[in-house]
Amino acid sequence: MSNGQNERREMTGAEMVVQALKDNGVKHVFGYPGGAVLPIYDEIFQQDEVEHILVRHEQGAGHAAEGYARSTGKAGVLLVTSGPGATNAVTPLQDALMDSIPLVCLTGQVPTSLIGSDAFQECDTVGITRPCTKHNWLVKDVNELAATIHEAFHVATTGRPGPVVVDIPKDVQFAKGMYVPPQTAPRTSYQPKVQGDLEKVKAAVELMAGAKKPIIYSGGGVVNSGPEASHLLRELVDLTGFPITSTLMGLGAYPASGKNWVGMLGMHGTYEANMAMHDCDVMVCIGARFDDRITGRLNAFSPNSKKIHIDIDPSSINKNVHTDVPILGDVGRVLEDLVRLWRATAKADKKALYPWWEQIAKWRARDSLAYKMNNDVIMPQYAIQRLYALTKDMDTYITTEVGQHQMWAAQHYHFEKPNRWMTSGGLGTMGYGLPAALGVQIAHPDALVVDIAGDASVQMTMQEMSTAVQYEAPIKIFILNNQYMGMVRQWQQLLHGNRLSHSYTEAMPDFVKLAEAYGGHGIRCDKPDELDDAIREMISVKKPVLFDCRVATLANCFPMIPSGKAHNEMLLPDEATDEAVANAIDAKGRELV
Amino acid sequence: MNAQLQPTGSAYFIAKETEKPENHTLSVLVDNEPGVLARVIGLFSGRGYNIESLTVSETEHEKHLSRITIVTRGTPHVLEQIKHQLERIVPVHRVVDLTVRSQELGQERPLERELALVKVAGTGEARVEALRLADAFRASVIDANTEHFIFEITGKGSKLDQFIAIMKPLGLVEICRTGVAAMNRGPQGM
């Protein structure tokens, strides 16, 4: 990796930071300089092994690092200054915590002698970031700096991955001390369990073998566990013949073209996926966490099933939903055992599953993702379908912002591989997608990276267009522009008597001119029959693109499990009349939202 | 209190809690490093768990290990979550629910002791009565002049409560309690 390996030598704290990054295999750092990190920036200037990407706002650095991490499986690294630099990074840190993304965030801090004095650009970084990181450190002694950064990488990338912060006072960056290379002995208190209990795996195989109405429900943990886990998941599905659904975070682990795929589940999941979850007799949850967007009303969630739950985080098991067979361990390792044991002991009786598949086919026939096509106005679902049709055969990565467009993207863009889909699931961070696309493009310079965006979300981190132009990262920002915060409006229609309080954007920038102002390329399209050509233009332009796709302004996202309802009480698109929408959530449900 | 009604489920699909809350005593073995107590306390406040009592001190100086004893209140489901959430904290070595452990060992509850310093001021009959009662409770006098006593008393929380209640009409001035220290009976370690 580098000449720092196995070598203790004296250097300054700032040198150590750069050396530690190299020794941990870091190629790119997203960051923004400031007073308290200048010594580190001085070291970055004097080398070219680690490339620094200068963002326009620290939140952008964080989301870019998330996109980088999610698309490569490696840790994303950001470097920010003290005070406002650190506080601006808080949103992406929490985002990464909720979606289990490995991030290493290095923050500058005022000199140790000034800590606690309300110095210029001082904030209690470790205090502020304690609840939004997996772990964090304030390094007061330069001799502990190298070991701490190595430990930070270890903690961020192992077990259930997550963000970490290393806060480095400026005097520590100047001080000289001993550099130690990465070591293999981690602290004794941190030893994530990766190997599942074989007895439990056996019990799972037994339960699965006897299932008449099984379903596999997989999540982001499969993607996090690495490509081998996705491979094993596919093998397990083939062996068992079970239907499989996935959470928002897990899309791509099993291919959408796979014959056992029933679509995404949850609040805006397909009818067949949610009905199968509700009616199943055995549920195999793999690397997912029974989030409230998935379960709907907990006391009506899949009432008649035995549940198997594979997860690396013991606190995820039995948190929201009682599990009959909990298996604690890394998804990849557990799947390895599960597949092996299934091959050895269980005989898949695929015939026994015929009635179940017939039932699923009936649900599927409801065509829950259907929408009314319009020849004059671009329907948002149609826009995603065309984008998919025209980009699916390319080396494509998709990011999103948060809202209706995100759900439409999840429903209508079909993923064949893991690590191709970057979205803010747990925290629901508007403004995630554009900087995340930047991060993905930095990691994969030759790929097609598209941020499926909404007009409201994209304006939250628009400034990173400037970064994309500077680094010649040709990200495509495909904005489904309906002038509304569409999901907010949808909930106002459902819950608040159609009083659309502040969910309409009266003054929208001209996205084409905005793109040009940044030095990118702007495209506008408002006619369905011109859409394909416009998308082709977007793909062919070798610059960052803002694509202003004017879509039907009042389209809503269906199917939907209204709050307070169960999986089998979905609101389907053909039933979603104005009246049904207005009455979908009763007074009791209204309190719950 | 809200935490009782709305434990770890979603804030969006709230189900009524049907289980009864219980008091449990947890022992948490941690690396004694800066911020570790803040991590533990922050977890409780951040996730809406209750702390009835908390004590902490370094117990193994060479290994820099501290033992935190927490008395918390929650339903069995929430208590299990608390344990697992504590285990996720990087410098946490081990979490033992002493109450569950004692039941496994066939005992009613773990040994729990608390120490209190109680200052009582007064003269005449009240002063004599205070000293007499202190003797009955096996509290020792650790400071006194002609107008006051400071008593040191050790025992179960309920005993301390009772002692303090009795001292109230006798010139109680000030109380300091350590919180609960606890371990399980028998030869095994935690």
mmCIF file of N, CA, C and O in Angstrom, chain A residues 127-155:
data_model
loop_
_atom_site.group_PDB
_atom_site.id
_atom_site.type_symbol
_atom_site.label_atom_id
_atom_site.label_comp_id
_atom_site.label_asym_id
_atom_site.label_seq_id
_atom_site.Cartn_x
_atom_site.Cartn_y
_atom_site.Cartn_z
ATOM 1 N N GLY A 127 -19.289 16.040 21.468
ATOM 2 C CA GLY A 127 -20.585 16.075 22.156
ATOM 3 C C GLY A 127 -21.733 16.113 21.170
ATOM 4 O O GLY A 127 -22.713 15.376 21.308
ATOM 5 N N ILE A 128 -21.600 16.971 20.158
ATOM 6 C CA ILE A 128 -22.668 17.111 19.178
ATOM 7 C C ILE A 128 -22.814 15.842 18.337
ATOM 8 O O ILE A 128 -23.916 15.436 17.988
ATOM 9 N N THR A 129 -21.696 15.216 18.020
ATOM 10 C CA THR A 129 -21.770 14.066 17.103
ATOM 11 C C THR A 129 -21.885 12.725 17.840
ATOM 12 O O THR A 129 -21.994 11.686 17.192
ATOM 13 N N ARG A 130 -21.879 12.751 19.160
ATOM 14 C CA ARG A 130 -21.937 11.479 19.894
ATOM 15 C C ARG A 130 -23.169 10.641 19.521
ATOM 16 O O ARG A 130 -23.048 9.457 19.218
ATOM 17 N N PRO A 131 -24.363 11.250 19.515
ATOM 18 C CA PRO A 131 -25.527 10.412 19.173
ATOM 19 C C PRO A 131 -25.687 10.153 17.677
ATOM 20 O O PRO A 131 -26.533 9.353 17.304
ATOM 21 N N CYS A 132 -24.908 10.807 16.819
ATOM 22 C CA CYS A 132 -25.090 10.564 15.383
ATOM 23 C C CYS A 132 -23.886 9.862 14.768
ATOM 24 O O CYS A 132 -23.683 9.900 13.553
ATOM 25 N N THR A 133 -23.065 9.228 15.603
ATOM 26 C CA THR A 133 -21.966 8.419 15.080
ATOM 27 C C THR A 133 -21.993 7.060 15.764
ATOM 28 O O THR A 133 -22.603 6.892 16.820
ATOM 29 N N LYS A 134 -21.322 6.110 15.136
ATOM 30 C CA LYS A 134 -21.156 4.807 15.784
ATOM 31 C C LYS A 134 -20.179 4.958 16.947
ATOM 32 O O LYS A 134 -20.346 4.358 18.002
ATOM 33 N N HIS A 135 -19.153 5.777 16.754
ATOM 34 C CA HIS A 135 -18.225 6.119 17.821
ATOM 35 C C HIS A 135 -17.488 7.383 17.414
ATOM 36 O O HIS A 135 -17.409 7.689 16.228
ATOM 37 N N ASN A 136 -16.955 8.108 18.395
ATOM 38 C CA ASN A 136 -16.133 9.266 18.040
ATOM 39 C C ASN A 136 -15.011 9.465 19.045
ATOM 40 O O ASN A 136 -15.037 8.908 20.138
ATOM 41 N N TRP A 137 -14.010 10.229 18.620
ATOM 42 C CA TRP A 137 -12.814 10.411 19.440
ATOM 43 C C TRP A 137 -12.371 11.874 19.391
ATOM 44 O O TRP A 137 -12.428 12.497 18.325
ATOM 45 N N LEU A 138 -11.916 12.389 20.506
ATOM 46 C CA LEU A 138 -11.177 13.650 20.528
ATOM 47 C C LEU A 138 -9.736 13.269 20.848
ATOM 48 O O LEU A 138 -9.476 12.647 21.887
ATOM 49 N N VAL A 139 -8.818 13.584 19.948
ATOM 50 C CA VAL A 139 -7.429 13.158 20.142
ATOM 51 C C VAL A 139 -6.637 14.306 20.753
ATOM 52 O O VAL A 139 -6.423 15.335 20.109
ATOM 53 N N LYS A 140 -6.209 14.125 21.996
ATOM 54 C CA LYS A 140 -5.480 15.210 22.672
ATOM 55 C C LYS A 140 -3.976 14.983 22.670
ATOM 56 O O LYS A 140 -3.218 15.875 23.030
ATOM 57 N N ASP A 141 -3.547 13.763 22.301
ATOM 58 C CA ASP A 141 -2.123 13.440 22.346
ATOM 59 C C ASP A 141 -1.711 12.940 20.964
ATOM 60 O O ASP A 141 -2.265 11.964 20.454
ATOM 61 N N VAL A 142 -0.726 13.617 20.386
ATOM 62 C CA VAL A 142 -0.324 13.280 19.020
ATOM 63 C C VAL A 142 0.131 11.821 18.917
ATOM 64 O O VAL A 142 -0.012 11.183 17.878
ATOM 65 N N ASN A 143 0.641 11.275 20.015
ATOM 66 C CA ASN A 143 1.113 9.885 19.966
ATOM 67 C C ASN A 143 -0.030 8.873 19.868
ATOM 68 O O ASN A 143 0.197 7.698 19.620
ATOM 69 N N GLU A 144 -1.240 9.343 20.088
ATOM 70 C CA GLU A 144 -2.386 8.440 19.947
ATOM 71 C C GLU A 144 -3.133 8.660 18.635
ATOM 72 O O GLU A 144 -4.097 7.951 18.330
ATOM 73 N N LEU A 145 -2.682 9.652 17.864
ATOM 74 C CA LEU A 145 -3.457 10.044 16.684
ATOM 75 C C LEU A 145 -3.529 8.934 15.633
ATOM 76 O O LEU A 145 -4.615 8.586 15.155
ATOM 77 N N ALA A 146 -2.366 8.373 15.298
ATOM 78 C CA ALA A 146 -2.350 7.370 14.224
ATOM 79 C C ALA A 146 -3.212 6.160 14.599
ATOM 80 O O ALA A 146 -4.070 5.723 13.823
ATOM 81 N N ALA A 147 -3.001 5.659 15.813
ATOM 82 C CA ALA A 147 -3.761 4.477 16.247
ATOM 83 C C ALA A 147 -5.258 4.774 16.260
ATOM 84 O O ALA A 147 -6.079 3.921 15.922
ATOM 85 N N THR A 148 -5.604 6.003 16.635
ATOM 86 C CA THR A 148 -7.016 6.362 16.694
ATOM 87 C C THR A 148 -7.635 6.376 15.294
ATOM 88 O O THR A 148 -8.754 5.883 15.094
ATOM 89 N N ILE A 149 -6.915 6.929 14.328
ATOM 90 C CA ILE A 149 -7.473 6.968 12.964
ATOM 91 C C ILE A 149 -7.624 5.535 12.418
ATOM 92 O O ILE A 149 -8.637 5.201 11.800
ATOM 93 N N HIS A 150 -6.640 4.697 12.699
ATOM 94 C CA HIS A 150 -6.753 3.296 12.243
ATOM 95 C C HIS A 150 -7.972 2.625 12.890
ATOM 96 O O HIS A 150 -8.722 1.915 12.223
ATOM 97 N N GLU A 151 -8.124 2.878 14.184
ATOM 98 C CA GLU A 151 -9.278 2.290 14.885
ATOM 99 C C GLU A 151 -10.585 2.829 14.306
ATOM 100 O O GLU A 151 -11.578 2.102 14.165
ATOM 101 N N ALA A 152 -10.571 4.106 13.940
ATOM 102 C CA ALA A 152 -11.770 4.724 13.367
ATOM 103 C C ALA A 152 -12.183 4.003 12.082
ATOM 104 O O ALA A 152 -13.364 3.702 11.875
ATOM 105 N N PHE A 153 -11.214 3.702 11.236
ATOM 106 C CA PHE A 153 -11.533 2.971 10.004
ATOM 107 C C PHE A 153 -12.070 1.574 10.326
ATOM 108 O O PHE A 153 -13.013 1.093 9.701
ATOM 109 N N HIS A 154 -11.448 0.952 11.328
ATOM 110 C CA HIS A 154 -11.879 -0.397 11.704
ATOM 111 C C HIS A 154 -13.329 -0.394 12.197
ATOM 112 O O HIS A 154 -14.152 -1.209 11.772
ATOM 113 N N VAL A 155 -13.636 0.554 13.073
ATOM 114 C CA VAL A 155 -14.988 0.610 13.642
ATOM 115 C C VAL A 155 -16.014 0.960 12.556
ATOM 116 O O VAL A 155 -17.103 0.396 12.504
#
